[in-house]
Amino acid sequence: MREQNKPTVKAAESDLKEKVVAINRVAKVVKGGRRFSFSAIVVVGDGNGTVGHGLGKANEVTDAIAKAIDDAKKNLVKVPMYKHTVPHKMEGKYSGGFVLVQPAAAGTGVIAGGAMRAVFESAGIKDVLAKSKGSSNPHNVVKATFDALNKMRDPMQVAQQRGISLDKVFNG
């Protein structure tokens, strides 16, 4: 569910760092007993505004993580940043997951829950206040966070479109 104005970004494979958000063991009951498989959610990012997420499923944990990393590299997006924080307040929603993301002063750090923290750190956002208000399911929280980040507008573009200075965009 990517927006039209958010192009897919190509980043060098080597400078992407992976963070495993969650690993889930799934049991399938068959005639001989239980058959276990694993699903993994991974967030990858270059720490400079490019971030992606992926889901992988396999019979081994390492295979599931490898598949998730490959999936995440296919879903990279560019996130607008302003002075190492997000440019403005935004809400994101995906299924039952609902998140609130807002900018923070320099030195605040990443104040966010587990799944959201991985997204912000991978994107390179150093100061942000975030709250997960809905489902705590890591799948929904990660996708809701991406929804909020995708809806954000770059302050430089806003200033250009309005024909005003960047200072006037933030201070009126």
mmCIF file of C-alpha atoms in Angstrom:
data_model
loop_
_atom_site.group_PDB
_atom_site.id
_atom_site.type_symbol
_atom_site.label_atom_id
_atom_site.label_comp_id
_atom_site.label_asym_id
_atom_site.label_seq_id
_atom_site.Cartn_x
_atom_site.Cartn_y
_atom_site.Cartn_z
ATOM 1 C CA MET A 1 0.000 0.000 0.000
ATOM 2 C CA ARG A 2 2.579 2.578 -1.121
ATOM 3 C CA GLU A 3 1.445 6.065 -2.121
ATOM 4 C CA GLN A 4 2.006 7.337 -5.653
ATOM 5 C CA ASN A 5 4.307 10.196 -4.606
ATOM 6 C CA LYS A 6 6.648 7.883 -2.674
ATOM 7 C CA PRO A 7 8.985 6.224 -5.178
ATOM 8 C CA THR A 8 10.764 2.989 -4.417
ATOM 9 C CA VAL A 9 14.376 3.755 -3.568
ATOM 10 C CA LYS A 10 17.421 1.812 -4.706
ATOM 11 C CA ALA A 11 20.134 1.723 -2.020
ATOM 12 C CA ALA A 12 23.490 -0.018 -2.079
ATOM 13 C CA GLU A 13 23.178 -3.514 -0.637
ATOM 14 C CA SER A 14 26.226 -3.147 1.636
ATOM 15 C CA ASP A 15 25.183 -0.041 3.598
ATOM 16 C CA LEU A 16 21.803 -1.433 4.713
ATOM 17 C CA LYS A 17 21.576 -2.571 8.325
ATOM 18 C CA GLU A 18 19.012 -5.171 9.380
ATOM 19 C CA LYS A 19 17.027 -5.252 12.604
ATOM 20 C CA VAL A 20 14.880 -8.266 13.477
ATOM 21 C CA VAL A 21 11.636 -6.945 14.961
ATOM 22 C CA ALA A 22 9.895 -10.220 15.791
ATOM 23 C CA ILE A 23 10.203 -13.960 15.279
ATOM 24 C CA ASN A 24 7.091 -16.090 15.642
ATOM 25 C CA ARG A 25 6.931 -19.892 15.899
ATOM 26 C CA VAL A 26 3.925 -21.357 14.127
ATOM 27 C CA ALA A 27 2.731 -24.914 14.784
ATOM 28 C CA LYS A 28 0.777 -26.882 12.212
ATOM 29 C CA VAL A 29 -0.835 -30.026 13.566
ATOM 30 C CA VAL A 30 -0.449 -32.966 11.175
ATOM 31 C CA LYS A 31 -1.085 -36.691 11.418
ATOM 32 C CA GLY A 32 2.327 -37.441 13.001
ATOM 33 C CA GLY A 33 2.264 -34.577 15.508
ATOM 34 C CA ARG A 34 3.165 -30.912 15.220
ATOM 35 C CA ARG A 35 5.170 -29.356 12.430
ATOM 36 C CA PHE A 36 6.883 -26.095 13.392
ATOM 37 C CA SER A 37 7.773 -23.215 11.107
ATOM 38 C CA PHE A 38 8.921 -19.664 11.776
ATOM 39 C CA SER A 39 7.948 -16.205 10.565
ATOM 40 C CA ALA A 40 10.224 -13.182 10.954
ATOM 41 C CA ILE A 41 9.636 -9.436 10.559
ATOM 42 C CA VAL A 42 12.757 -7.463 9.637
ATOM 43 C CA VAL A 43 13.369 -3.745 9.139
ATOM 44 C CA VAL A 44 16.326 -2.631 6.996
ATOM 45 C CA GLY A 45 17.684 0.878 6.593
ATOM 46 C CA ASP A 46 20.765 2.883 5.731
ATOM 47 C CA GLY A 47 20.432 5.305 8.666
ATOM 48 C CA ASN A 48 20.059 8.181 6.220
ATOM 49 C CA GLY A 49 16.333 8.309 5.472
ATOM 50 C CA THR A 50 15.900 5.071 3.520
ATOM 51 C CA VAL A 51 14.023 2.261 5.244
ATOM 52 C CA GLY A 52 12.016 -0.869 4.359
ATOM 53 C CA HIS A 53 10.272 -3.772 6.063
ATOM 54 C CA GLY A 54 9.733 -7.397 5.119
ATOM 55 C CA LEU A 55 8.187 -10.650 6.272
ATOM 56 C CA GLY A 56 9.747 -14.068 5.754
ATOM 57 C CA LYS A 57 8.422 -17.524 6.535
ATOM 58 C CA ALA A 58 10.423 -20.766 6.569
ATOM 59 C CA ASN A 59 11.056 -23.991 8.497
ATOM 60 C CA GLU A 60 14.282 -22.584 10.005
ATOM 61 C CA VAL A 61 14.751 -19.271 11.811
ATOM 62 C CA THR A 62 17.811 -18.259 9.754
ATOM 63 C CA ASP A 63 16.000 -18.962 6.474
ATOM 64 C CA ALA A 64 12.971 -16.944 7.629
ATOM 65 C CA ILE A 65 15.221 -13.980 8.521
ATOM 66 C CA ALA A 66 17.047 -14.206 5.168
ATOM 67 C CA LYS A 67 13.722 -14.214 3.289
ATOM 68 C CA ALA A 68 12.484 -11.266 5.348
ATOM 69 C CA ILE A 69 15.660 -9.278 4.551
ATOM 70 C CA ASP A 70 15.197 -9.954 0.823
ATOM 71 C CA ASP A 71 11.559 -8.829 1.063
ATOM 72 C CA ALA A 72 12.530 -5.683 2.994
ATOM 73 C CA LYS A 73 15.088 -4.697 0.335
ATOM 74 C CA LYS A 74 12.298 -4.784 -2.254
ATOM 75 C CA ASN A 75 10.115 -2.403 -0.198
ATOM 76 C CA LEU A 76 12.507 0.502 0.480
ATOM 77 C CA VAL A 77 11.059 4.009 0.826
ATOM 78 C CA LYS A 78 12.620 7.443 1.395
ATOM 79 C CA VAL A 79 11.525 9.132 4.631
ATOM 80 C CA PRO A 80 11.533 12.948 4.947
ATOM 81 C CA MET A 81 13.696 14.176 7.831
ATOM 82 C CA TYR A 82 14.422 17.610 9.276
ATOM 83 C CA LYS A 83 17.315 18.085 11.763
ATOM 84 C CA HIS A 84 17.392 14.344 12.651
ATOM 85 C CA THR A 85 13.675 14.253 13.498
ATOM 86 C CA VAL A 86 10.398 13.968 11.614
ATOM 87 C CA PRO A 87 9.170 17.214 10.006
ATOM 88 C CA HIS A 88 5.705 17.311 11.593
ATOM 89 C CA LYS A 89 3.148 15.403 13.663
ATOM 90 C CA MET A 90 1.424 12.513 11.879
ATOM 91 C CA GLU A 91 -0.839 9.578 12.652
ATOM 92 C CA GLY A 92 -0.531 6.231 10.914
ATOM 93 C CA LYS A 93 -2.988 3.375 10.750
ATOM 94 C CA TYR A 94 -2.844 -0.167 9.494
ATOM 95 C CA SER A 95 -5.550 -2.670 10.424
ATOM 96 C CA GLY A 96 -5.718 -2.569 14.257
ATOM 97 C CA GLY A 97 -2.373 -0.777 14.597
ATOM 98 C CA PHE A 98 -2.586 2.959 15.234
ATOM 99 C CA VAL A 99 0.503 5.108 15.891
ATOM 100 C CA LEU A 100 1.181 8.764 16.651
ATOM 101 C CA VAL A 101 4.549 10.190 15.553
ATOM 102 C CA GLN A 102 5.711 13.703 16.394
ATOM 103 C CA PRO A 103 8.968 15.667 16.201
ATOM 104 C CA ALA A 104 11.173 16.118 19.255
ATOM 105 C CA ALA A 105 13.892 18.572 20.283
ATOM 106 C CA ALA A 106 17.536 17.685 19.641
ATOM 107 C CA GLY A 107 18.894 15.353 22.319
ATOM 108 C CA THR A 108 15.522 13.780 23.169
ATOM 109 C CA GLY A 109 16.331 10.426 21.586
ATOM 110 C CA VAL A 110 13.954 7.833 20.191
ATOM 111 C CA ILE A 111 11.025 7.549 22.577
ATOM 112 C CA ALA A 112 9.020 4.733 21.018
ATOM 113 C CA GLY A 113 8.011 1.127 21.578
ATOM 114 C CA GLY A 114 9.920 -1.904 20.293
ATOM 115 C CA ALA A 115 8.586 -2.301 16.753
ATOM 116 C CA MET A 116 8.474 1.466 16.098
ATOM 117 C CA ARG A 117 11.949 1.964 17.581
ATOM 118 C CA ALA A 118 13.459 -0.435 15.033
ATOM 119 C CA VAL A 119 11.888 1.532 12.159
ATOM 120 C CA PHE A 120 13.115 4.919 13.429
ATOM 121 C CA GLU A 121 16.636 3.721 14.195
ATOM 122 C CA SER A 122 16.944 2.052 10.786
ATOM 123 C CA ALA A 123 15.720 5.234 9.081
ATOM 124 C CA GLY A 124 18.283 7.343 10.958
ATOM 125 C CA ILE A 125 15.743 9.387 12.915
ATOM 126 C CA LYS A 126 17.496 10.278 16.183
ATOM 127 C CA ASP A 127 14.898 12.411 18.003
ATOM 128 C CA VAL A 128 11.213 11.457 17.920
ATOM 129 C CA LEU A 129 8.237 11.008 20.239
ATOM 130 C CA ALA A 130 5.961 8.130 19.250
ATOM 131 C CA LYS A 131 3.055 6.298 20.787
ATOM 132 C CA SER A 132 1.373 3.086 19.718
ATOM 133 C CA LYS A 133 -2.318 3.454 20.514
ATOM 134 C CA GLY A 134 -3.901 0.396 18.945
ATOM 135 C CA SER A 135 -2.811 -3.175 18.446
ATOM 136 C CA SER A 136 0.543 -4.219 19.909
ATOM 137 C CA ASN A 137 0.984 -6.812 17.146
ATOM 138 C CA PRO A 138 4.424 -6.034 15.630
ATOM 139 C CA HIS A 139 3.128 -6.621 12.062
ATOM 140 C CA ASN A 140 0.473 -3.930 12.421
ATOM 141 C CA VAL A 141 2.676 -1.519 14.386
ATOM 142 C CA VAL A 142 5.469 -1.617 11.785
ATOM 143 C CA LYS A 143 3.035 -1.119 8.902
ATOM 144 C CA ALA A 144 1.214 1.700 10.733
ATOM 145 C CA THR A 145 4.573 3.400 11.386
ATOM 146 C CA PHE A 146 5.416 3.142 7.687
ATOM 147 C CA ASP A 147 1.988 4.591 6.881
ATOM 148 C CA ALA A 148 2.718 7.612 9.106
ATOM 149 C CA LEU A 149 6.191 8.091 7.600
ATOM 150 C CA ASN A 150 4.859 7.769 4.028
ATOM 151 C CA LYS A 151 2.205 10.434 4.661
ATOM 152 C CA MET A 152 4.788 12.972 5.857
ATOM 153 C CA ARG A 153 5.762 15.821 3.547
ATOM 154 C CA ASP A 154 9.303 17.093 3.020
ATOM 155 C CA PRO A 155 9.585 20.662 4.415
ATOM 156 C CA MET A 156 11.810 21.794 1.517
ATOM 157 C CA GLN A 157 9.167 20.697 -1.018
ATOM 158 C CA VAL A 158 6.398 22.422 0.956
ATOM 159 C CA ALA A 159 8.412 25.664 1.050
ATOM 160 C CA GLN A 160 9.045 25.425 -2.709
ATOM 161 C CA GLN A 161 5.384 24.748 -3.540
ATOM 162 C CA ARG A 162 4.187 27.664 -1.412
ATOM 163 C CA GLY A 163 6.983 29.960 -2.621
ATOM 164 C CA ILE A 164 8.124 30.857 0.893
ATOM 165 C CA SER A 165 11.254 30.308 2.984
ATOM 166 C CA LEU A 166 11.838 27.193 5.070
ATOM 167 C CA ASP A 167 11.834 29.320 8.254
ATOM 168 C CA LYS A 168 8.366 30.663 7.381
ATOM 169 C CA VAL A 169 7.027 27.093 6.926
ATOM 170 C CA PHE A 170 7.858 26.223 10.555
ATOM 171 C CA ASN A 171 7.379 29.614 12.258
ATOM 172 C CA GLY A 172 4.476 31.092 10.275
#
